[in-house]
Amino acid sequence: MSFKLFKKKRFNQIEEMLDVEDAGIEKDEKDMIKGIFGLGETPVKSIMVPRTDVVAISVDEPKGEVLKKVVQSGHSRIPVYEGTIDNVIGFL
């Protein structure tokens, strides 16, 4: 796997394309992409959640408990695991 670094000019071009009204991209998708660009040189450590503080849901958890955790956590995405929290199988 290889990664190609984008130059600032390329980011600006992409942002301009996102600002076009008829780009065929939903507003929430545009906002997400722009948010990624806004991260810049933000260290992962500054935005990550320590494992001990992770709110996660077992695949076997009752629906009522799942809803309660989702509402109480305030997070937009919650990992779903099977067996142990080290075996994340998706996100809710």
Coordinates of N, CA and C in Angstrom, one line a residue:
M1 N 0.9 -1.2 0.0 CA 0.0 0.0 0.0 C 0.9 1.2 0.0
S2 N 0.6 2.2 -0.9 CA 1.3 3.4 -0.9 C 0.4 4.6 -0.7
F3 N 1.0 5.7 -0.2 CA 0.2 6.9 0.0 C 0.9 8.0 -0.8
K4 N 0.1 8.9 -1.4 CA 0.6 10.0 -2.1 C 0.2 11.2 -1.3
L5 N 1.1 12.1 -0.9 CA 0.8 13.3 -0.1 C 0.2 14.3 -1.1
F6 N -0.9 15.0 -0.7 CA -1.5 16.0 -1.4 C -0.8 17.4 -1.1
K7 N -0.6 18.2 -2.1 CA -0.1 19.5 -1.8 C -1.3 20.4 -1.4
K8 N -1.0 21.5 -0.8 CA -2.1 22.5 -0.4 C -2.9 22.9 -1.5
K9 N -2.3 23.1 -2.7 CA -3.1 23.5 -3.9 C -4.1 22.5 -4.3
R10 N -3.8 21.2 -4.1 CA -4.7 20.1 -4.5 C -5.9 20.1 -3.5
F11 N -5.6 20.4 -2.2 CA -6.7 20.5 -1.2 C -7.6 21.6 -1.6
N12 N -7.1 22.7 -1.9 CA -7.9 23.9 -2.3 C -8.8 23.6 -3.5
Q13 N -8.2 22.9 -4.5 CA -9.0 22.5 -5.7 C -10.2 21.6 -5.3
I14 N -9.9 20.6 -4.4 CA -11.0 19.7 -4.0 C -12.0 20.5 -3.2
E15 N -11.6 21.4 -2.3 CA -12.6 22.2 -1.6 C -13.4 23.1 -2.5
E16 N -12.8 23.6 -3.6 CA -13.6 24.4 -4.5 C -14.6 23.5 -5.2
M17 N -14.3 22.3 -5.6 CA -15.2 21.4 -6.2 C -16.4 21.1 -5.3
L18 N -16.1 20.9 -4.0 CA -17.1 20.6 -3.0 C -18.1 21.8 -2.9
D19 N -17.6 23.0 -3.1 CA -18.5 24.2 -3.0 C -19.4 24.4 -4.1
V20 N -19.2 23.7 -5.2 CA -20.1 23.8 -6.4 C -21.5 23.2 -6.0
E21 N -22.5 24.0 -6.2 CA -23.9 23.6 -5.8 C -24.3 22.3 -6.4
D22 N -23.9 22.0 -7.7 CA -24.4 20.8 -8.4 C -23.4 19.7 -8.5
A23 N -22.6 19.6 -7.4 CA -21.5 18.6 -7.4 C -22.0 17.2 -7.2
G24 N -23.3 17.0 -6.9 CA -23.9 15.7 -6.7 C -23.5 15.0 -5.3
I25 N -23.0 15.8 -4.4 CA -22.6 15.4 -3.1 C -23.5 16.0 -2.0
E26 N -24.0 15.2 -1.1 CA -24.9 15.7 -0.1 C -24.1 16.6 0.9
K27 N -24.8 17.5 1.5 CA -24.2 18.5 2.4 C -23.5 17.8 3.5
D28 N -24.0 16.8 4.1 CA -23.3 16.1 5.3 C -22.0 15.4 4.8
E29 N -22.0 14.9 3.5 CA -20.8 14.3 3.0 C -19.8 15.4 2.8
K30 N -20.2 16.6 2.2 CA -19.3 17.7 2.0 C -18.7 18.1 3.3
D31 N -19.5 18.3 4.3 CA -19.0 18.7 5.7 C -18.0 17.7 6.2
M32 N -18.3 16.4 6.0 CA -17.3 15.4 6.5 C -16.0 15.5 5.8
I33 N -16.0 15.7 4.5 CA -14.8 15.8 3.7 C -14.0 17.0 4.2
K34 N -14.7 18.1 4.3 CA -14.0 19.4 4.7 C -13.5 19.2 6.1
G35 N -14.2 18.5 7.0 CA -13.7 18.3 8.3 C -12.4 17.5 8.3
I36 N -12.3 16.5 7.4 CA -11.0 15.8 7.3 C -9.9 16.7 6.9
F37 N -10.1 17.6 5.9 CA -9.1 18.5 5.5 C -8.7 19.4 6.7
G38 N -9.7 19.8 7.5 CA -9.4 20.6 8.7 C -8.5 20.0 9.7
L39 N -8.4 18.7 9.7 CA -7.5 18.0 10.7 C -6.0 18.4 10.5
G40 N -5.6 18.6 9.3 CA -4.3 19.0 9.0 C -3.2 18.2 9.7
E41 N -2.5 18.8 10.5 CA -1.4 18.1 11.2 C -1.8 17.7 12.7
T42 N -3.1 17.6 12.9 CA -3.6 17.2 14.2 C -3.1 15.8 14.6
P43 N -2.4 15.7 15.7 CA -1.9 14.4 16.2 C -3.1 13.5 16.6
V44 N -3.0 12.3 16.2 CA -4.1 11.3 16.5 C -4.3 11.3 18.0
K45 N -3.2 11.4 18.8 CA -3.4 11.3 20.2 C -4.3 12.4 20.8
S46 N -4.4 13.5 20.1 CA -5.2 14.6 20.6 C -6.7 14.4 20.4
I47 N -7.1 13.5 19.4 CA -8.5 13.2 19.1 C -9.0 11.8 19.4
M48 N -8.0 11.0 19.8 CA -8.4 9.6 20.1 C -9.1 9.4 21.5
V49 N -9.8 8.4 21.7 CA -10.4 8.1 23.0 C -9.6 6.9 23.6
P50 N -9.1 7.1 24.8 CA -8.4 6.0 25.4 C -9.2 4.7 25.5
R51 N -8.6 3.6 25.3 CA -9.4 2.3 25.3 C -10.3 2.1 26.6
T52 N -9.8 2.6 27.7 CA -10.5 2.4 28.9 C -11.8 3.3 29.0
D53 N -11.8 4.3 28.1 CA -13.0 5.2 28.0 C -13.9 4.9 26.9
V54 N -13.6 3.9 26.1 CA -14.4 3.6 24.9 C -15.7 3.1 25.3
V55 N -16.8 3.6 24.7 CA -18.1 3.1 24.8 C -18.3 2.2 23.7
A56 N -18.6 0.9 24.0 CA -18.7 -0.1 22.9 C -19.9 -1.0 23.2
I57 N -20.4 -1.6 22.2 CA -21.6 -2.4 22.3 C -21.3 -3.9 21.9
S58 N -21.7 -4.8 22.7 CA -21.6 -6.2 22.4 C -22.6 -6.6 21.4
V59 N -22.3 -7.4 20.4 CA -23.2 -7.9 19.4 C -24.4 -8.6 20.0
D60 N -24.2 -9.1 21.2 CA -25.3 -9.8 22.0 C -26.1 -9.0 22.9
E61 N -25.8 -7.7 23.0 CA -26.5 -6.8 23.9 C -27.9 -6.6 23.5
P62 N -28.9 -6.6 24.5 CA -30.3 -6.3 24.2 C -30.5 -4.9 23.6
K63 N -31.5 -4.8 22.7 CA -31.8 -3.6 22.0 C -32.0 -2.4 22.9
G64 N -32.7 -2.6 24.0 CA -32.9 -1.6 25.0 C -31.6 -1.0 25.6
E65 N -30.7 -1.9 25.9 CA -29.4 -1.4 26.4 C -28.6 -0.7 25.4
V66 N -28.7 -1.2 24.1 CA -28.0 -0.5 23.0 C -28.5 0.9 22.9
L67 N -29.8 1.1 22.9 CA -30.3 2.4 22.7 C -29.9 3.4 23.9
K68 N -29.9 2.8 25.1 CA -29.5 3.6 26.3 C -28.1 4.0 26.1
K69 N -27.2 3.1 25.7 CA -25.8 3.5 25.6 C -25.6 4.5 24.5
V70 N -26.2 4.4 23.4 CA -26.1 5.4 22.3 C -26.5 6.7 22.8
V71 N -27.6 6.9 23.4 CA -28.1 8.2 23.9 C -27.2 8.8 24.9
Q72 N -26.8 7.9 25.9 CA -26.0 8.4 27.0 C -24.6 8.8 26.6
S73 N -24.0 8.1 25.6 CA -22.6 8.4 25.2 C -22.5 9.7 24.5
G74 N -23.5 10.1 23.7 CA -23.3 11.3 22.9 C -22.4 11.2 21.7
H75 N -21.9 10.0 21.4 CA -21.0 9.8 20.3 C -21.8 9.5 19.0
S76 N -21.2 9.9 17.9 CA -21.9 9.6 16.6 C -21.7 8.2 16.1
R77 N -20.6 7.6 16.6 CA -20.3 6.2 16.1 C -19.8 5.4 17.4
I78 N -20.3 4.2 17.5 CA -20.0 3.3 18.6 C -19.5 2.0 18.0
P79 N -18.4 1.5 18.5 CA -17.9 0.2 18.0 C -18.8 -0.9 18.5
V80 N -19.0 -1.9 17.6 CA -19.7 -3.1 18.0 C -18.7 -4.3 18.0
Y81 N -18.7 -5.0 19.1 CA -17.7 -6.1 19.2 C -18.4 -7.4 19.4
E82 N -17.6 -8.5 19.1 CA -18.1 -9.9 19.4 C -17.1 -10.5 20.3
G83 N -17.5 -11.1 21.4 CA -16.6 -11.7 22.3 C -16.0 -10.7 23.2
T84 N -14.9 -10.1 22.8 CA -14.2 -9.1 23.6 C -14.1 -7.8 22.8
I85 N -13.9 -6.7 23.5 CA -13.8 -5.4 22.8 C -12.6 -5.3 21.8
D86 N -11.7 -6.3 21.9 CA -10.6 -6.3 21.0 C -11.0 -6.9 19.6
N87 N -12.2 -7.4 19.5 CA -12.7 -8.0 18.3 C -13.9 -7.1 17.7
V88 N -13.6 -5.9 17.3 CA -14.6 -5.0 16.7 C -15.0 -5.5 15.4
I89 N -16.3 -5.7 15.2 CA -16.8 -6.2 13.9 C -17.6 -5.1 13.1
G90 N -17.8 -4.0 13.7 CA -18.4 -2.9 13.0 C -18.7 -1.7 13.9
F91 N -19.4 -0.7 13.3 CA -19.8 0.5 14.1 C -21.3 0.8 13.9
L92 N -21.8 1.3 15.0 CA -23.2 1.7 15.0 C -23.3 3.2 15.0

